[in-house]
XYZ file of C-alpha atoms in Angstrom:
422
model
C 0.000 0.000 0.000
C 2.825 2.407 0.851
C 4.478 1.588 -2.478
C 1.235 2.326 -4.311
C 0.888 5.715 -2.594
C 4.459 6.707 -3.445
C 3.973 5.574 -7.034
C 0.865 7.741 -7.341
C 2.872 10.721 -6.086
C 5.517 10.026 -8.725
C 2.841 9.782 -11.415
C 1.269 13.084 -10.407
C 4.646 14.819 -10.376
C 5.672 13.416 -13.765
C 2.406 14.388 -15.442
C 3.038 18.022 -14.467
C 6.293 18.105 -16.432
C 6.105 19.497 -19.993
C 8.360 16.740 -21.377
C 6.001 13.935 -20.309
C 3.020 12.930 -22.443
C 1.830 9.825 -20.600
C 2.718 7.567 -17.671
C 1.772 3.914 -17.184
C 2.550 2.295 -13.814
C 2.937 -1.296 -12.692
C 3.098 -1.604 -8.902
C 4.596 -4.670 -7.261
C 3.976 -7.410 -9.815
C 6.395 -8.234 -12.638
C 5.714 -6.667 -16.011
C 5.967 -8.991 -19.006
C 5.369 -6.464 -21.771
C 7.722 -5.259 -24.480
C 10.835 -3.674 -22.986
C 9.849 -4.798 -19.501
C 12.316 -4.378 -16.673
C 10.484 -7.118 -14.728
C 10.317 -5.540 -11.272
C 8.471 -8.383 -9.561
C 8.705 -7.230 -5.920
C 6.172 -5.631 -3.594
C 8.504 -2.745 -2.767
C 9.205 -1.886 -6.427
C 7.244 -0.180 -9.178
C 7.809 0.146 -12.898
C 6.738 3.338 -14.651
C 6.647 3.522 -18.438
C 6.945 7.161 -19.526
C 5.941 8.425 -22.973
C 7.713 11.651 -23.914
C 6.360 14.409 -26.109
C 7.892 14.651 -29.625
C 11.479 15.827 -29.844
C 10.431 19.126 -31.412
C 8.323 19.929 -28.339
C 11.412 19.338 -26.166
C 13.454 21.974 -28.024
C 15.375 19.231 -29.811
C 16.556 17.644 -26.555
C 17.596 14.012 -27.026
C 15.866 11.170 -25.211
C 18.932 10.408 -23.082
C 19.354 14.055 -22.077
C 15.672 14.153 -21.101
C 16.099 10.965 -19.061
C 19.025 12.465 -17.165
C 17.040 15.630 -16.436
C 14.001 13.626 -15.268
C 16.139 11.443 -13.013
C 17.787 14.462 -11.387
C 14.368 16.075 -10.876
C 12.875 12.944 -9.288
C 15.851 12.419 -6.969
C 15.485 16.032 -5.836
C 11.744 15.821 -5.129
C 11.674 12.231 -3.807
C 14.738 11.690 -1.597
C 15.293 8.129 -0.438
C 13.710 6.578 -3.538
C 16.027 4.399 -5.636
C 15.399 5.375 -9.271
C 16.633 3.454 -12.298
C 15.968 4.618 -15.852
C 16.433 2.856 -19.171
C 15.132 3.135 -22.701
C 12.873 0.413 -24.052
C 12.710 -1.069 -27.521
C 10.772 -3.501 -29.668
C 12.551 -6.531 -28.194
C 12.875 -7.669 -24.553
C 15.317 -5.366 -22.872
C 18.722 -6.349 -21.514
C 21.323 -4.158 -19.844
C 23.628 -2.500 -22.428
C 26.751 -3.193 -20.358
C 27.166 -6.804 -19.263
C 30.334 -8.338 -17.809
C 30.627 -11.961 -16.681
C 33.432 -12.928 -14.305
C 34.225 -16.616 -13.884
C 36.824 -18.679 -12.069
C 37.443 -21.772 -9.979
C 37.476 -19.855 -6.657
C 33.956 -18.518 -6.049
C 35.009 -16.238 -3.189
C 37.728 -14.653 -5.338
C 35.254 -14.162 -8.187
C 32.757 -12.487 -5.840
C 35.412 -10.179 -4.360
C 36.575 -9.158 -7.829
C 32.983 -8.596 -8.958
C 32.284 -6.354 -5.958
C 35.397 -4.245 -6.649
C 34.478 -3.966 -10.328
C 30.903 -3.051 -9.383
C 32.114 -0.163 -7.213
C 34.430 0.982 -10.009
C 31.701 0.816 -12.648
C 29.315 2.762 -10.410
C 31.819 5.642 -10.419
C 32.123 5.787 -14.228
C 30.125 8.652 -15.808
C 27.120 7.313 -17.693
C 26.913 4.002 -15.817
C 23.534 3.700 -14.110
C 21.815 0.973 -12.098
C 24.952 -1.125 -11.591
C 24.069 -4.508 -10.109
C 25.297 -8.064 -9.631
C 23.344 -11.113 -10.745
C 24.202 -12.826 -7.455
C 23.137 -10.900 -4.394
C 23.255 -12.032 -0.792
C 20.363 -14.253 0.182
C 18.545 -14.641 3.495
C 20.932 -14.647 6.485
C 21.675 -18.020 8.058
C 23.372 -19.282 11.210
C 26.083 -21.893 10.709
C 27.027 -24.229 13.555
C 30.632 -25.494 13.475
C 31.075 -28.544 15.708
C 34.290 -29.448 17.571
C 34.205 -33.234 17.473
C 37.020 -33.674 19.996
C 35.139 -31.651 22.614
C 31.931 -33.510 21.778
C 33.663 -36.826 22.416
C 34.996 -35.616 25.787
C 31.558 -34.335 26.781
C 29.814 -37.558 25.756
C 27.863 -36.161 22.796
C 27.318 -37.706 19.359
C 26.796 -35.916 16.047
C 23.440 -37.639 15.548
C 22.156 -36.561 18.970
C 23.294 -32.953 18.488
C 21.732 -32.825 15.013
C 18.413 -34.193 16.261
C 18.296 -31.700 19.136
C 19.074 -28.766 16.829
C 16.409 -29.899 14.375
C 13.800 -30.172 17.135
C 14.784 -26.783 18.586
C 14.591 -24.911 15.287
C 12.186 -26.784 13.025
C 10.207 -28.412 15.821
C 8.988 -31.934 16.524
C 5.456 -32.915 15.517
C 5.397 -36.518 16.765
C 2.890 -35.611 19.504
C -0.864 -35.654 18.850
C -3.807 -34.214 20.753
C -7.120 -36.054 20.682
C -10.211 -34.101 21.613
C -13.813 -35.048 20.933
C -12.672 -37.680 18.465
C -10.554 -35.239 16.483
C -6.779 -35.582 16.146
C -4.676 -32.399 16.236
C -0.959 -32.406 15.355
C 1.271 -30.627 17.863
C 4.642 -29.131 17.015
C 7.055 -28.493 19.882
C 10.075 -26.238 19.404
C 12.120 -23.605 21.212
C 10.351 -20.264 21.577
C 11.302 -17.612 18.992
C 12.666 -15.286 21.655
C 15.257 -17.921 22.582
C 16.662 -18.373 19.044
C 16.911 -14.881 17.616
C 20.677 -14.682 17.110
C 23.963 -16.544 17.499
C 24.187 -15.776 21.230
C 20.765 -17.333 21.855
C 21.794 -20.409 19.887
C 24.985 -20.834 21.919
C 22.855 -21.062 25.105
C 20.842 -24.051 23.840
C 21.090 -27.050 26.181
C 21.928 -30.605 25.129
C 21.831 -33.772 27.230
C 24.873 -36.058 27.045
C 25.049 -39.806 27.579
C 25.355 -39.310 31.347
C 22.212 -37.181 31.473
C 24.124 -33.977 32.175
C 23.152 -30.674 30.473
C 25.742 -29.169 28.098
C 25.508 -25.793 26.374
C 26.142 -25.515 22.632
C 28.903 -22.941 23.223
C 30.938 -25.605 25.072
C 31.531 -27.702 21.934
C 30.582 -25.545 18.917
C 30.733 -22.043 17.454
C 27.832 -20.252 15.777
C 28.442 -17.780 12.951
C 26.122 -15.582 10.929
C 26.353 -16.285 7.182
C 24.668 -14.749 4.144
C 24.805 -17.260 1.276
C 24.220 -16.135 -2.325
C 20.601 -16.141 -3.443
C 21.571 -18.276 -6.452
C 24.635 -19.973 -7.896
C 25.792 -19.301 -11.465
C 28.279 -21.361 -13.438
C 30.025 -20.757 -16.760
C 32.155 -23.446 -18.421
C 31.884 -25.487 -15.206
C 33.309 -22.615 -13.136
C 31.688 -20.261 -10.646
C 30.461 -17.106 -12.344
C 28.765 -13.799 -11.582
C 27.334 -11.295 -14.063
C 27.724 -7.551 -13.619
C 25.224 -5.376 -15.510
C 24.693 -1.640 -15.912
C 22.592 0.753 -17.970
C 24.259 3.478 -20.029
C 22.645 6.878 -19.482
C 24.001 9.953 -21.219
C 26.851 8.019 -22.850
C 27.127 5.134 -25.259
C 27.643 1.670 -23.830
C 30.852 1.429 -25.872
C 32.276 4.517 -24.138
C 31.447 3.089 -20.717
C 33.073 -0.200 -21.732
C 36.200 1.686 -22.865
C 36.519 3.189 -19.376
C 36.236 -0.291 -17.855
C 38.942 -1.589 -20.202
C 41.174 1.362 -19.251
C 40.674 0.571 -15.549
C 41.483 -3.106 -16.085
C 44.613 -2.098 -17.989
C 45.913 -0.437 -14.813
C 44.345 -2.967 -12.425
C 44.596 -6.488 -13.906
C 42.190 -9.185 -12.787
C 43.456 -11.692 -10.203
C 44.997 -14.884 -11.522
C 42.317 -17.434 -12.330
C 39.508 -14.900 -12.888
C 38.286 -14.517 -16.478
C 36.218 -11.646 -17.927
C 33.698 -12.047 -20.750
C 31.708 -9.219 -22.347
C 28.046 -9.675 -23.201
C 24.956 -7.768 -24.378
C 25.510 -4.601 -26.466
C 29.294 -4.597 -26.124
C 29.594 -8.169 -27.409
C 27.228 -7.450 -30.290
C 29.169 -4.300 -31.163
C 32.475 -6.155 -31.160
C 31.041 -8.924 -33.338
C 29.437 -6.442 -35.739
C 32.543 -4.257 -35.951
C 34.606 -7.333 -36.729
C 32.221 -8.383 -39.506
C 32.051 -4.886 -41.016
C 35.810 -4.476 -40.678
C 36.167 -7.625 -42.754
C 33.688 -6.238 -45.285
C 35.717 -3.005 -45.439
C 38.889 -4.962 -46.200
C 37.132 -7.089 -48.837
C 35.714 -3.988 -50.551
C 39.216 -2.474 -50.592
C 40.610 -5.607 -52.256
C 37.757 -5.825 -54.765
C 38.223 -2.195 -55.820
C 41.908 -2.928 -56.384
C 41.246 -6.092 -58.414
C 38.665 -4.374 -60.626
C 41.096 -1.560 -61.386
C 43.902 -4.048 -62.104
C 41.651 -5.602 -64.745
C 40.684 -2.204 -66.195
C 44.171 -0.687 -66.294
C 46.016 -3.931 -67.014
C 48.538 -2.818 -64.417
C 49.309 -3.576 -60.775
C 50.773 -0.103 -60.186
C 48.085 2.334 -61.329
C 45.422 0.985 -58.904
C 47.711 1.866 -55.984
C 47.738 5.482 -57.167
C 43.941 5.451 -56.866
C 43.867 3.657 -53.524
C 46.353 6.056 -51.929
C 43.557 8.636 -51.878
C 41.521 6.494 -49.464
C 43.630 7.085 -46.277
C 43.261 10.854 -46.726
C 39.489 10.434 -47.076
C 39.349 8.279 -43.930
C 41.186 11.000 -41.980
C 38.603 13.530 -43.160
C 35.769 11.177 -42.213
C 36.991 10.752 -38.632
C 37.664 14.477 -38.362
C 34.044 15.151 -39.342
C 32.847 12.636 -36.741
C 34.913 14.383 -34.093
C 33.715 17.864 -35.006
C 30.067 16.768 -35.109
C 30.407 14.895 -31.771
C 29.171 11.699 -33.430
C 30.298 8.286 -32.226
C 31.643 5.392 -34.268
C 28.770 2.992 -34.912
C 27.638 0.349 -37.349
C 26.134 2.991 -39.604
C 29.322 5.065 -39.697
C 31.210 1.931 -40.735
C 28.679 1.456 -43.525
C 29.385 5.050 -44.517
C 33.107 4.261 -44.685
C 32.404 1.351 -47.039
C 30.360 3.684 -49.275
C 33.185 6.211 -49.092
C 35.649 3.770 -50.660
C 33.748 3.768 -53.938
C 33.114 7.511 -53.961
C 36.739 8.465 -53.318
C 38.092 5.876 -55.755
C 35.804 7.311 -58.435
C 37.400 10.776 -58.154
C 40.919 9.363 -58.320
C 40.011 7.198 -61.316
C 38.941 10.304 -63.259
C 42.379 11.883 -62.841
C 44.400 8.702 -63.449
C 42.378 7.787 -66.519
C 42.758 11.276 -68.041
C 46.495 11.239 -67.278
C 46.908 7.933 -69.129
C 45.017 9.321 -72.131
C 47.275 12.384 -72.337
C 50.416 10.250 -71.969
C 49.188 8.049 -74.826
C 48.899 11.210 -76.953
C 52.575 11.952 -76.318
C 52.340 14.548 -73.553
C 55.128 14.418 -70.915
C 54.241 12.741 -67.603
C 54.332 15.888 -65.428
C 52.415 17.993 -67.923
C 49.838 15.204 -68.283
C 49.231 15.202 -64.501
C 48.760 18.989 -64.398
C 46.425 18.966 -67.397
C 44.395 16.031 -66.002
C 43.974 17.840 -62.695
C 42.865 21.030 -64.450
C 40.350 19.377 -66.774
C 38.918 16.936 -64.216
C 38.685 19.372 -61.288
C 35.299 20.711 -62.378
C 33.461 17.350 -62.717
C 35.018 16.137 -59.449
C 33.877 19.293 -57.617
C 30.412 19.064 -59.176
C 29.846 15.465 -58.065
C 31.425 16.048 -54.643
C 29.409 19.198 -53.906
C 26.230 17.465 -55.071
C 26.970 14.575 -52.704
C 27.744 16.907 -49.779
C 24.574 18.955 -50.241
C 22.571 15.753 -50.641
C 23.908 14.462 -47.317
C 23.493 17.701 -45.344
C 19.755 17.191 -44.603
C 20.580 13.771 -43.139
C 23.600 15.066 -41.209
C 21.679 18.014 -39.724
C 18.418 16.156 -39.067
C 17.060 16.497 -35.515
C 13.858 14.495 -35.749
C 12.955 11.360 -33.839
C 15.439 8.568 -34.535
C 17.737 10.833 -36.535
C 20.790 10.182 -34.342
C 21.615 6.842 -35.945
C 21.718 8.416 -39.449
C 23.725 11.554 -38.628
C 27.051 9.759 -38.305
C 26.706 8.013 -41.676
C 26.171 11.345 -43.436
C 29.044 13.094 -41.619
C 31.448 10.310 -42.603
C 30.624 10.762 -46.290
C 30.754 14.576 -46.070
C 34.103 14.585 -44.249
C 35.621 11.954 -46.549
C-alpha cells in the first residue's frame, strides 16, 4: 500500500512536467510487456513514460531528457532508488554486461564487488548490479568433534536436538472429541533470535548432564548467495549496468582502461556480453567487409588498367578520405557505430571514383605523347570541375541527413558526416 501511494505521487509529479506525455505504472507485480524491466517485488514499481515529440522538447535528445528527469525525481523524492532505461521492440537487456568466472567462487565475488564499485563511479553508468546478491541470512554451527567426544555427545544426537529446537517436533498428537490435532514443539522464537541465543541451547549427554552448545561448537552468521551461477563449469557472476548519457561502448572503454591499470586476479576470467559483445562482433564483420571492398576495388582496377601499379595510385587517396571522415565525426560529436562503418564502405567507392577520373585522363594524355608531369597537371585542371560538381552534389545531398534532428535521426547523422568529411 505504501508503495502504491508513493507511485501515485511520482505519477502526479511526472504528469506536471512538460516533457512527459503519458505515464503507465505497474506496482509490485512483474511486467511482461515489451521492454519490460520485470520488477516483480512488492517494494518496487515500474513506470513507463511516454515523452512528447522531440520538437516539443526543443530538440533535446531522449537520453538528455532521461538524465534531467532522473535528477528532478531524486530532488523531489529523496530516499527513492530510481533506475531509468530506454525500451525497444525486443525484450530489454542491460547495455553493459560483464561476466566474471573462475574456480574460486570467493575470489570471483570479491573481484565482482570491486568492479561493481568501479563501474558505479564511471560517468554514464547507471543501475549497476550483480546477478548474485546475498540471500537470506543463516546461522552456521561449526562442531568441535574432539570436545563432543569428551563431553559424551554424538553428532546424531546434536543434530536431532538442533532440528527439534529450530524446526520443531510434531510426533505428539492431541485427541479431543474424536478429532486428532498435530502438535509441534520447538524452542520459543525469543530464545533463538541470534547466534548468542543459539549458543545457550542445552543438550543432554550420555550421562544425562546438560551441556551448552557454546561448550563444543561455534555459531556464525552467514549470508549465502541467493543463487549460484556457473560458466564453463566454473563459478560465475554477471555484472550489468545501464548506459545513461553516454554510449555503452564509451562506458566499456573506461572499464577496459581501468582493467589495464588494475589487472584481474589470476584465475579470474572476464567475458563481455549484451551490447558490447554485439558491437564487437558487428565491428569485426564490417571491418572484414571493409577490407574485402578495398581488395575488390583494387582487383577491378587491375583488370581495367592492365597494371598492378596504377590501382595503388587510386587507392592512396583512401587514407586521406578516412582521416577527413573521422575528423568530421569528431567535429560533429558523433560516435563510431555500425552505420558510420557502412558510410566508410560507401566512401571507398566515392573516393576511388574521383581518383580514377584523374588517373584515366592522365593515361590518355600520356598516350597522346604529352610528358608525364604535364599530363598530370592537365588532367587535374580538366577533371577538377566534374570532381567538384559530383562532390558538392553529394555533400549537399547528405546535409539534410547530417543536420536532421527528428525522432530517430541520431543513428543516421554519423553516416552522413562520414561521407561529407571523406
